[in-house]
């Protein structure tokens, strides 16, 4: 997963629900030095009784914001969406010569 262009990751999930697996696995895929490289990571863990859906909010260096409903997506789908936009940003960076 290309995380170089992510500036902010916010997740909300209930760890006791099976539908929260995607949000938890996405956090596990982030590199260990993500916070030190400037990525802001916010995690909200909901209580056991909560029926709120799990979600993922992403912000990229170009200002694009994505709000993904992780209950309806698998972790591979989320990674594909992130990589698709990151490849676009990487291509723009290469073409601009930076």
PDB file of N, CA and C in Angstrom:
ATOM      1  N   UNK A   1       0.853  -1.173   0.000  1.00  0.00           N
ATOM      2  CA  UNK A   1       0.000   0.000   0.000  1.00  0.00           C
ATOM      3  C   UNK A   1       0.898   1.236   0.000  1.00  0.00           C
ATOM      4  N   UNK A   2       0.552   2.190  -0.827  1.00  0.00           N
ATOM      5  CA  UNK A   2       1.309   3.438  -0.937  1.00  0.00           C
ATOM      6  C   UNK A   2       0.743   4.433   0.079  1.00  0.00           C
ATOM      7  N   UNK A   3       1.497   4.701   1.135  1.00  0.00           N
ATOM      8  CA  UNK A   3       1.012   5.598   2.189  1.00  0.00           C
ATOM      9  C   UNK A   3       1.741   6.936   2.195  1.00  0.00           C
ATOM     10  N   UNK A   4       2.647   7.136   1.261  1.00  0.00           N
ATOM     11  CA  UNK A   4       3.464   8.349   1.259  1.00  0.00           C
ATOM     12  C   UNK A   4       2.631   9.614   1.074  1.00  0.00           C
ATOM     13  N   UNK A   5       1.491   9.511   0.401  1.00  0.00           N
ATOM     14  CA  UNK A   5       0.687  10.691   0.099  1.00  0.00           C
ATOM     15  C   UNK A   5      -0.464  10.900   1.074  1.00  0.00           C
ATOM     16  N   UNK A   6      -0.611  10.032   2.069  1.00  0.00           N
ATOM     17  CA  UNK A   6      -1.644  10.202   3.085  1.00  0.00           C
ATOM     18  C   UNK A   6      -1.170  11.194   4.140  1.00  0.00           C
ATOM     19  N   UNK A   7      -2.021  12.128   4.510  1.00  0.00           N
ATOM     20  CA  UNK A   7      -1.671  13.075   5.561  1.00  0.00           C
ATOM     21  C   UNK A   7      -2.485  12.850   6.822  1.00  0.00           C
ATOM     22  N   UNK A   8      -3.673  12.261   6.677  1.00  0.00           N
ATOM     23  CA  UNK A   8      -4.518  12.050   7.846  1.00  0.00           C
ATOM     24  C   UNK A   8      -5.354  10.792   7.661  1.00  0.00           C
ATOM     25  N   UNK A   9      -5.435   9.998   8.707  1.00  0.00           N
ATOM     26  CA  UNK A   9      -6.270   8.796   8.738  1.00  0.00           C
ATOM     27  C   UNK A   9      -7.082   8.836  10.022  1.00  0.00           C
ATOM     28  N   UNK A  10      -8.399   8.754   9.888  1.00  0.00           N
ATOM     29  CA  UNK A  10      -9.287   8.714  11.053  1.00  0.00           C
ATOM     30  C   UNK A  10     -10.183   7.492  10.921  1.00  0.00           C
ATOM     31  N   UNK A  11     -10.242   6.700  11.973  1.00  0.00           N
ATOM     32  CA  UNK A  11     -11.098   5.523  11.959  1.00  0.00           C
ATOM     33  C   UNK A  11     -12.019   5.535  13.165  1.00  0.00           C
ATOM     34  N   UNK A  12     -13.171   4.944  12.968  1.00  0.00           N
ATOM     35  CA  UNK A  12     -14.134   4.740  14.037  1.00  0.00           C
ATOM     36  C   UNK A  12     -14.610   3.305  13.918  1.00  0.00           C
ATOM     37  N   UNK A  13     -14.477   2.535  14.985  1.00  0.00           N
ATOM     38  CA  UNK A  13     -14.915   1.146  14.909  1.00  0.00           C
ATOM     39  C   UNK A  13     -15.221   0.597  16.291  1.00  0.00           C
ATOM     40  N   UNK A  14     -16.046  -0.431  16.292  1.00  0.00           N
ATOM     41  CA  UNK A  14     -16.382  -1.183  17.491  1.00  0.00           C
ATOM     42  C   UNK A  14     -15.591  -2.489  17.413  1.00  0.00           C
ATOM     43  N   UNK A  15     -14.605  -2.695  18.259  1.00  0.00           N
ATOM     44  CA  UNK A  15     -13.750  -3.874  18.134  1.00  0.00           C
ATOM     45  C   UNK A  15     -14.472  -5.193  18.387  1.00  0.00           C
ATOM     46  N   UNK A  16     -15.688  -5.137  18.910  1.00  0.00           N
ATOM     47  CA  UNK A  16     -16.425  -6.351  19.222  1.00  0.00           C
ATOM     48  C   UNK A  16     -17.354  -6.789  18.097  1.00  0.00           C
ATOM     49  N   UNK A  17     -17.420  -6.039  17.020  1.00  0.00           N
ATOM     50  CA  UNK A  17     -18.268  -6.390  15.886  1.00  0.00           C
ATOM     51  C   UNK A  17     -17.408  -6.932  14.749  1.00  0.00           C
ATOM     52  N   UNK A  18     -17.905  -7.940  14.081  1.00  0.00           N
ATOM     53  CA  UNK A  18     -17.153  -8.528  12.968  1.00  0.00           C
ATOM     54  C   UNK A  18     -17.101  -7.601  11.764  1.00  0.00           C
ATOM     55  N   UNK A  19     -18.019  -6.657  11.663  1.00  0.00           N
ATOM     56  CA  UNK A  19     -18.016  -5.730  10.538  1.00  0.00           C
ATOM     57  C   UNK A  19     -16.933  -4.663  10.657  1.00  0.00           C
ATOM     58  N   UNK A  20     -16.249  -4.622  11.773  1.00  0.00           N
ATOM     59  CA  UNK A  20     -15.172  -3.648  11.983  1.00  0.00           C
ATOM     60  C   UNK A  20     -13.809  -4.182  11.570  1.00  0.00           C
ATOM     61  N   UNK A  21     -13.770  -5.369  11.047  1.00  0.00           N
ATOM     62  CA  UNK A  21     -12.502  -5.996  10.689  1.00  0.00           C
ATOM     63  C   UNK A  21     -11.717  -5.169   9.680  1.00  0.00           C
ATOM     64  N   UNK A  22     -12.409  -4.616   8.694  1.00  0.00           N
ATOM     65  CA  UNK A  22     -11.730  -3.849   7.642  1.00  0.00           C
ATOM     66  C   UNK A  22     -10.997  -2.644   8.224  1.00  0.00           C
ATOM     67  N   UNK A  23     -11.630  -1.904   9.116  1.00  0.00           N
ATOM     68  CA  UNK A  23     -10.991  -0.723   9.709  1.00  0.00           C
ATOM     69  C   UNK A  23      -9.775  -1.120  10.540  1.00  0.00           C
ATOM     70  N   UNK A  24      -9.893  -2.203  11.298  1.00  0.00           N
ATOM     71  CA  UNK A  24      -8.767  -2.651  12.128  1.00  0.00           C
ATOM     72  C   UNK A  24      -7.604  -3.134  11.263  1.00  0.00           C
ATOM     73  N   UNK A  25      -7.900  -3.872  10.205  1.00  0.00           N
ATOM     74  CA  UNK A  25      -6.834  -4.367   9.334  1.00  0.00           C
ATOM     75  C   UNK A  25      -6.159  -3.234   8.573  1.00  0.00           C
ATOM     76  N   UNK A  26      -6.929  -2.212   8.184  1.00  0.00           N
ATOM     77  CA  UNK A  26      -6.318  -1.077   7.495  1.00  0.00           C
ATOM     78  C   UNK A  26      -5.301  -0.391   8.401  1.00  0.00           C
ATOM     79  N   UNK A  27      -5.639  -0.234   9.666  1.00  0.00           N
ATOM     80  CA  UNK A  27      -4.689   0.359  10.616  1.00  0.00           C
ATOM     81  C   UNK A  27      -3.435  -0.514  10.750  1.00  0.00           C
ATOM     82  N   UNK A  28      -3.609  -1.814  10.678  1.00  0.00           N
ATOM     83  CA  UNK A  28      -2.464  -2.724  10.780  1.00  0.00           C
ATOM     84  C   UNK A  28      -1.551  -2.617   9.563  1.00  0.00           C
ATOM     85  N   UNK A  29      -2.099  -2.231   8.410  1.00  0.00           N
ATOM     86  CA  UNK A  29      -1.294  -2.102   7.201  1.00  0.00           C
ATOM     87  C   UNK A  29      -0.475  -0.809   7.157  1.00  0.00           C
ATOM     88  N   UNK A  30      -0.770   0.144   8.024  1.00  0.00           N
ATOM     89  CA  UNK A  30       0.012   1.387   8.044  1.00  0.00           C
ATOM     90  C   UNK A  30       1.418   1.086   8.559  1.00  0.00           C
ATOM     91  N   UNK A  31       2.431   1.743   8.003  1.00  0.00           N
ATOM     92  CA  UNK A  31       3.804   1.480   8.460  1.00  0.00           C
ATOM     93  C   UNK A  31       4.028   1.955   9.890  1.00  0.00           C
ATOM     94  N   UNK A  32       4.956   1.335  10.615  1.00  0.00           N
ATOM     95  CA  UNK A  32       5.203   1.696  12.014  1.00  0.00           C
ATOM     96  C   UNK A  32       5.666   3.140  12.203  1.00  0.00           C
ATOM     97  N   UNK A  33       6.334   3.710  11.216  1.00  0.00           N
ATOM     98  CA  UNK A  33       6.850   5.074  11.344  1.00  0.00           C
ATOM     99  C   UNK A  33       5.897   6.105  10.733  1.00  0.00           C
ATOM    100  N   UNK A  34       4.632   5.770  10.564  1.00  0.00           N
ATOM    101  CA  UNK A  34       3.689   6.669   9.894  1.00  0.00           C
ATOM    102  C   UNK A  34       3.523   7.990  10.648  1.00  0.00           C
ATOM    103  N   UNK A  35       3.426   7.938  11.961  1.00  0.00           N
ATOM    104  CA  UNK A  35       3.255   9.178  12.731  1.00  0.00           C
ATOM    105  C   UNK A  35       4.495  10.063  12.658  1.00  0.00           C
ATOM    106  N   UNK A  36       5.658   9.454  12.633  1.00  0.00           N
ATOM    107  CA  UNK A  36       6.901  10.229  12.578  1.00  0.00           C
ATOM    108  C   UNK A  36       7.120  10.867  11.218  1.00  0.00           C
ATOM    109  N   UNK A  37       6.535  10.282  10.188  1.00  0.00           N
ATOM    110  CA  UNK A  37       6.698  10.845   8.855  1.00  0.00           C
ATOM    111  C   UNK A  37       5.645  11.907   8.545  1.00  0.00           C
ATOM    112  N   UNK A  38       4.820  12.278   9.520  1.00  0.00           N
ATOM    113  CA  UNK A  38       3.895  13.386   9.347  1.00  0.00           C
ATOM    114  C   UNK A  38       2.441  13.006   9.175  1.00  0.00           C
ATOM    115  N   UNK A  39       2.117  11.738   9.231  1.00  0.00           N
ATOM    116  CA  UNK A  39       0.726  11.312   9.089  1.00  0.00           C
ATOM    117  C   UNK A  39       0.016  11.451  10.431  1.00  0.00           C
ATOM    118  N   UNK A  40      -1.157  12.051  10.389  1.00  0.00           N
ATOM    119  CA  UNK A  40      -1.960  12.213  11.595  1.00  0.00           C
ATOM    120  C   UNK A  40      -2.954  11.052  11.650  1.00  0.00           C
ATOM    121  N   UNK A  41      -2.907  10.278  12.722  1.00  0.00           N
ATOM    122  CA  UNK A  41      -3.758   9.094  12.853  1.00  0.00           C
ATOM    123  C   UNK A  41      -4.665   9.275  14.063  1.00  0.00           C
ATOM    124  N   UNK A  42      -5.972   9.251  13.821  1.00  0.00           N
ATOM    125  CA  UNK A  42      -6.968   9.359  14.892  1.00  0.00           C
ATOM    126  C   UNK A  42      -7.792   8.076  14.895  1.00  0.00           C
ATOM    127  N   UNK A  43      -7.947   7.491  16.057  1.00  0.00           N
ATOM    128  CA  UNK A  43      -8.728   6.269  16.193  1.00  0.00           C
ATOM    129  C   UNK A  43      -9.764   6.462  17.282  1.00  0.00           C
ATOM    130  N   UNK A  44     -11.013   6.146  16.947  1.00  0.00           N
ATOM    131  CA  UNK A  44     -12.091   6.194  17.924  1.00  0.00           C
ATOM    132  C   UNK A  44     -12.618   4.778  18.100  1.00  0.00           C
ATOM    133  N   UNK A  45     -12.467   4.246  19.296  1.00  0.00           N
ATOM    134  CA  UNK A  45     -12.956   2.909  19.605  1.00  0.00           C
ATOM    135  C   UNK A  45     -14.298   3.063  20.304  1.00  0.00           C
ATOM    136  N   UNK A  46     -15.317   2.479  19.692  1.00  0.00           N
ATOM    137  CA  UNK A  46     -16.673   2.585  20.220  1.00  0.00           C
ATOM    138  C   UNK A  46     -16.908   1.534  21.302  1.00  0.00           C
ATOM    139  N   UNK A  47     -17.830   1.791  22.230  1.00  0.00           N
ATOM    140  CA  UNK A  47     -18.124   0.796  23.268  1.00  0.00           C
ATOM    141  C   UNK A  47     -18.853  -0.420  22.688  1.00  0.00           C
ATOM    142  N   UNK A  48     -18.881  -1.485  23.448  1.00  0.00           N
ATOM    143  CA  UNK A  48     -19.461  -2.755  23.004  1.00  0.00           C
ATOM    144  C   UNK A  48     -20.924  -2.613  22.565  1.00  0.00           C
ATOM    145  N   UNK A  49     -21.692  -1.794  23.235  1.00  0.00           N
ATOM    146  CA  UNK A  49     -23.119  -1.668  22.948  1.00  0.00           C
ATOM    147  C   UNK A  49     -23.408  -0.788  21.740  1.00  0.00           C
ATOM    148  N   UNK A  50     -22.446  -0.086  21.229  1.00  0.00           N
ATOM    149  CA  UNK A  50     -22.653   0.873  20.149  1.00  0.00           C
ATOM    150  C   UNK A  50     -23.073   0.181  18.856  1.00  0.00           C
ATOM    151  N   UNK A  51     -24.040   0.773  18.179  1.00  0.00           N
ATOM    152  CA  UNK A  51     -24.500   0.269  16.888  1.00  0.00           C
ATOM    153  C   UNK A  51     -24.069   1.172  15.740  1.00  0.00           C
ATOM    154  N   UNK A  52     -23.218   2.151  16.026  1.00  0.00           N
ATOM    155  CA  UNK A  52     -22.735   3.038  14.969  1.00  0.00           C
ATOM    156  C   UNK A  52     -21.876   2.254  13.995  1.00  0.00           C
ATOM    157  N   UNK A  53     -21.962   2.584  12.704  1.00  0.00           N
ATOM    158  CA  UNK A  53     -21.160   1.851  11.721  1.00  0.00           C
ATOM    159  C   UNK A  53     -19.687   2.251  11.797  1.00  0.00           C
ATOM    160  N   UNK A  54     -18.828   1.319  11.421  1.00  0.00           N
ATOM    161  CA  UNK A  54     -17.403   1.646  11.384  1.00  0.00           C
ATOM    162  C   UNK A  54     -17.126   2.442  10.118  1.00  0.00           C
ATOM    163  N   UNK A  55     -16.123   3.299  10.181  1.00  0.00           N
ATOM    164  CA  UNK A  55     -15.822   4.145   9.044  1.00  0.00           C
ATOM    165  C   UNK A  55     -14.355   4.517   8.997  1.00  0.00           C
ATOM    166  N   UNK A  56     -13.951   5.023   7.844  1.00  0.00           N
ATOM    167  CA  UNK A  56     -12.567   5.408   7.608  1.00  0.00           C
ATOM    168  C   UNK A  56     -12.571   6.727   6.855  1.00  0.00           C
ATOM    169  N   UNK A  57     -11.841   7.709   7.375  1.00  0.00           N
ATOM    170  CA  UNK A  57     -11.716   9.018   6.737  1.00  0.00           C
ATOM    171  C   UNK A  57     -10.259   9.212   6.371  1.00  0.00           C
ATOM    172  N   UNK A  58      -9.995   9.514   5.105  1.00  0.00           N
ATOM    173  CA  UNK A  58      -8.630   9.690   4.622  1.00  0.00           C
ATOM    174  C   UNK A  58      -8.466  11.070   4.011  1.00  0.00           C
ATOM    175  N   UNK A  59      -7.307  11.668   4.230  1.00  0.00           N
ATOM    176  CA  UNK A  59      -6.966  12.945   3.607  1.00  0.00           C
ATOM    177  C   UNK A  59      -5.601  12.787   2.952  1.00  0.00           C
ATOM    178  N   UNK A  60      -5.497  13.253   1.708  1.00  0.00           N
ATOM    179  CA  UNK A  60      -4.268  13.136   0.938  1.00  0.00           C
ATOM    180  C   UNK A  60      -3.551  14.477   0.850  1.00  0.00           C
ATOM    181  N   UNK A  61      -2.305  14.453   0.384  1.00  0.00           N
ATOM    182  CA  UNK A  61      -1.491  15.668   0.295  1.00  0.00           C
ATOM    183  C   UNK A  61      -2.084  16.704  -0.655  1.00  0.00           C
ATOM    184  N   UNK A  62      -2.829  16.263  -1.666  1.00  0.00           N
ATOM    185  CA  UNK A  62      -3.416  17.214  -2.604  1.00  0.00           C
ATOM    186  C   UNK A  62      -4.723  17.816  -2.098  1.00  0.00           C
ATOM    187  N   UNK A  63      -5.148  17.428  -0.884  1.00  0.00           N
ATOM    188  CA  UNK A  63      -6.349  17.977  -0.287  1.00  0.00           C
ATOM    189  C   UNK A  63      -7.585  17.117  -0.471  1.00  0.00           C
ATOM    190  N   UNK A  64      -7.496  16.075  -1.261  1.00  0.00           N
ATOM    191  CA  UNK A  64      -8.644  15.194  -1.477  1.00  0.00           C
ATOM    192  C   UNK A  64      -8.977  14.451  -0.192  1.00  0.00           C
ATOM    193  N   UNK A  65     -10.259  14.393   0.100  1.00  0.00           N
ATOM    194  CA  UNK A  65     -10.736  13.704   1.289  1.00  0.00           C
ATOM    195  C   UNK A  65     -11.652  12.573   0.870  1.00  0.00           C
ATOM    196  N   UNK A  66     -11.508  11.430   1.509  1.00  0.00           N
ATOM    197  CA  UNK A  66     -12.343  10.268   1.227  1.00  0.00           C
ATOM    198  C   UNK A  66     -12.964   9.776   2.516  1.00  0.00           C
ATOM    199  N   UNK A  67     -14.249   9.497   2.461  1.00  0.00           N
ATOM    200  CA  UNK A  67     -14.943   8.890   3.595  1.00  0.00           C
ATOM    201  C   UNK A  67     -15.450   7.541   3.100  1.00  0.00           C
ATOM    202  N   UNK A  68     -14.892   6.483   3.654  1.00  0.00           N
ATOM    203  CA  UNK A  68     -15.222   5.138   3.212  1.00  0.00           C
ATOM    204  C   UNK A  68     -16.026   4.411   4.273  1.00  0.00           C
ATOM    205  N   UNK A  69     -17.062   3.713   3.833  1.00  0.00           N
ATOM    206  CA  UNK A  69     -17.860   2.880   4.725  1.00  0.00           C
ATOM    207  C   UNK A  69     -17.238   1.494   4.734  1.00  0.00           C
ATOM    208  N   UNK A  70     -16.475   1.212   5.738  1.00  0.00           N
ATOM    209  CA  UNK A  70     -15.711  -0.034   5.761  1.00  0.00           C
ATOM    210  C   UNK A  70     -16.555  -1.256   6.052  1.00  0.00           C
ATOM    211  N   UNK A  71     -17.784  -1.065   6.503  1.00  0.00           N
ATOM    212  CA  UNK A  71     -18.636  -2.223   6.746  1.00  0.00           C
ATOM    213  C   UNK A  71     -19.067  -2.877   5.437  1.00  0.00           C
ATOM    214  N   UNK A  72     -19.074  -2.106   4.361  1.00  0.00           N
ATOM    215  CA  UNK A  72     -19.504  -2.614   3.061  1.00  0.00           C
ATOM    216  C   UNK A  72     -18.332  -2.970   2.158  1.00  0.00           C
ATOM    217  N   UNK A  73     -17.119  -2.776   2.634  1.00  0.00           N
ATOM    218  CA  UNK A  73     -15.921  -3.008   1.816  1.00  0.00           C
ATOM    219  C   UNK A  73     -14.975  -3.949   2.547  1.00  0.00           C
ATOM    220  N   UNK A  74     -14.188  -4.677   1.772  1.00  0.00           N
ATOM    221  CA  UNK A  74     -13.131  -5.482   2.350  1.00  0.00           C
ATOM    222  C   UNK A  74     -11.863  -4.665   2.440  1.00  0.00           C
ATOM    223  N   UNK A  75     -10.876  -5.170   3.139  1.00  0.00           N
ATOM    224  CA  UNK A  75      -9.629  -4.420   3.305  1.00  0.00           C
ATOM    225  C   UNK A  75      -8.910  -4.292   1.958  1.00  0.00           C
ATOM    226  N   UNK A  76      -9.006  -5.292   1.099  1.00  0.00           N
ATOM    227  CA  UNK A  76      -8.374  -5.195  -0.219  1.00  0.00           C
ATOM    228  C   UNK A  76      -9.028  -4.113  -1.067  1.00  0.00           C
ATOM    229  N   UNK A  77     -10.337  -3.919  -0.929  1.00  0.00           N
ATOM    230  CA  UNK A  77     -11.028  -2.853  -1.653  1.00  0.00           C
ATOM    231  C   UNK A  77     -10.568  -1.480  -1.184  1.00  0.00           C
ATOM    232  N   UNK A  78     -10.397  -1.321   0.116  1.00  0.00           N
ATOM    233  CA  UNK A  78      -9.936  -0.044   0.672  1.00  0.00           C
ATOM    234  C   UNK A  78      -8.511   0.247   0.200  1.00  0.00           C
ATOM    235  N   UNK A  79      -7.653  -0.767   0.250  1.00  0.00           N
ATOM    236  CA  UNK A  79      -6.272  -0.587  -0.192  1.00  0.00           C
ATOM    237  C   UNK A  79      -6.229  -0.240  -1.675  1.00  0.00           C
ATOM    238  N   UNK A  80      -7.095  -0.835  -2.460  1.00  0.00           N
ATOM    239  CA  UNK A  80      -7.153  -0.539  -3.896  1.00  0.00           C
ATOM    240  C   UNK A  80      -7.537   0.914  -4.145  1.00  0.00           C
ATOM    241  N   UNK A  81      -8.512   1.428  -3.381  1.00  0.00           N
ATOM    242  CA  UNK A  81      -8.940   2.824  -3.532  1.00  0.00           C
ATOM    243  C   UNK A  81      -7.794   3.767  -3.153  1.00  0.00           C
ATOM    244  N   UNK A  82      -7.115   3.474  -2.055  1.00  0.00           N
ATOM    245  CA  UNK A  82      -5.996   4.316  -1.603  1.00  0.00           C
ATOM    246  C   UNK A  82      -4.860   4.275  -2.616  1.00  0.00           C
ATOM    247  N   UNK A  83      -4.526   3.090  -3.095  1.00  0.00           N
ATOM    248  CA  UNK A  83      -3.436   2.963  -4.066  1.00  0.00           C
ATOM    249  C   UNK A  83      -3.766   3.644  -5.391  1.00  0.00           C
ATOM    250  N   UNK A  84      -5.014   3.588  -5.810  1.00  0.00           N
ATOM    251  CA  UNK A  84      -5.406   4.216  -7.070  1.00  0.00           C
ATOM    252  C   UNK A  84      -5.133   5.719  -7.020  1.00  0.00           C
ATOM    253  N   UNK A  85      -5.543   6.370  -5.943  1.00  0.00           N
ATOM    254  CA  UNK A  85      -5.321   7.816  -5.839  1.00  0.00           C
ATOM    255  C   UNK A  85      -3.839   8.122  -5.591  1.00  0.00           C
ATOM    256  N   UNK A  86      -3.147   7.274  -4.837  1.00  0.00           N
ATOM    257  CA  UNK A  86      -1.720   7.496  -4.583  1.00  0.00           C
ATOM    258  C   UNK A  86      -0.901   7.355  -5.855  1.00  0.00           C
ATOM    259  N   UNK A  87      -1.277   6.417  -6.716  1.00  0.00           N
ATOM    260  CA  UNK A  87      -0.567   6.281  -7.999  1.00  0.00           C
ATOM    261  C   UNK A  87      -0.774   7.505  -8.866  1.00  0.00           C
ATOM    262  N   UNK A  88      -1.978   8.076  -8.831  1.00  0.00           N
ATOM    263  CA  UNK A  88      -2.256   9.301  -9.570  1.00  0.00           C
ATOM    264  C   UNK A  88      -1.381  10.445  -9.055  1.00  0.00           C
ATOM    265  N   UNK A  89      -1.258  10.570  -7.736  1.00  0.00           N
ATOM    266  CA  UNK A  89      -0.414  11.619  -7.157  1.00  0.00           C
ATOM    267  C   UNK A  89       1.062  11.383  -7.473  1.00  0.00           C
ATOM    268  N   UNK A  90       1.483  10.117  -7.439  1.00  0.00           N
ATOM    269  CA  UNK A  90       2.878   9.810  -7.766  1.00  0.00           C
ATOM    270  C   UNK A  90       3.184  10.162  -9.222  1.00  0.00           C
ATOM    271  N   UNK A  91       2.230   9.881 -10.117  1.00  0.00           N
ATOM    272  CA  UNK A  91       2.407  10.219 -11.535  1.00  0.00           C
ATOM    273  C   UNK A  91       2.511  11.724 -11.719  1.00  0.00           C
ATOM    274  N   UNK A  92       1.663  12.484 -11.026  1.00  0.00           N
ATOM    275  CA  UNK A  92       1.726  13.943 -11.121  1.00  0.00           C
ATOM    276  C   UNK A  92       3.054  14.463 -10.593  1.00  0.00           C
ATOM    277  N   UNK A  93       3.556  13.861  -9.519  1.00  0.00           N
ATOM    278  CA  UNK A  93       4.841  14.262  -8.958  1.00  0.00           C
ATOM    279  C   UNK A  93       5.977  13.985  -9.925  1.00  0.00           C
ATOM    280  N   UNK A  94       5.945  12.848 -10.593  1.00  0.00           N
ATOM    281  CA  UNK A  94       6.990  12.491 -11.567  1.00  0.00           C
ATOM    282  C   UNK A  94       6.959  13.422 -12.762  1.00  0.00           C
ATOM    283  N   UNK A  95       5.762  13.773 -13.212  1.00  0.00           N
ATOM    284  CA  UNK A  95       5.646  14.649 -14.377  1.00  0.00           C
ATOM    285  C   UNK A  95       6.053  16.086 -14.060  1.00  0.00           C
ATOM    286  N   UNK A  96       5.879  16.505 -12.816  1.00  0.00           N
ATOM    287  CA  UNK A  96       6.277  17.865 -12.458  1.00  0.00           C
ATOM    288  C   UNK A  96       7.778  17.968 -12.187  1.00  0.00           C
ATOM    289  N   UNK A  97       8.451  16.828 -12.070  1.00  0.00           N
ATOM    290  CA  UNK A  97       9.900  16.835 -11.909  1.00  0.00           C
ATOM    291  C   UNK A  97      10.384  16.940 -10.486  1.00  0.00           C
ATOM    292  N   UNK A  98       9.549  16.711  -9.510  1.00  0.00           N
ATOM    293  CA  UNK A  98       9.958  16.802  -8.103  1.00  0.00           C
ATOM    294  C   UNK A  98      10.407  15.495  -7.585  1.00  0.00           C
TER     295      UNK A  98
END
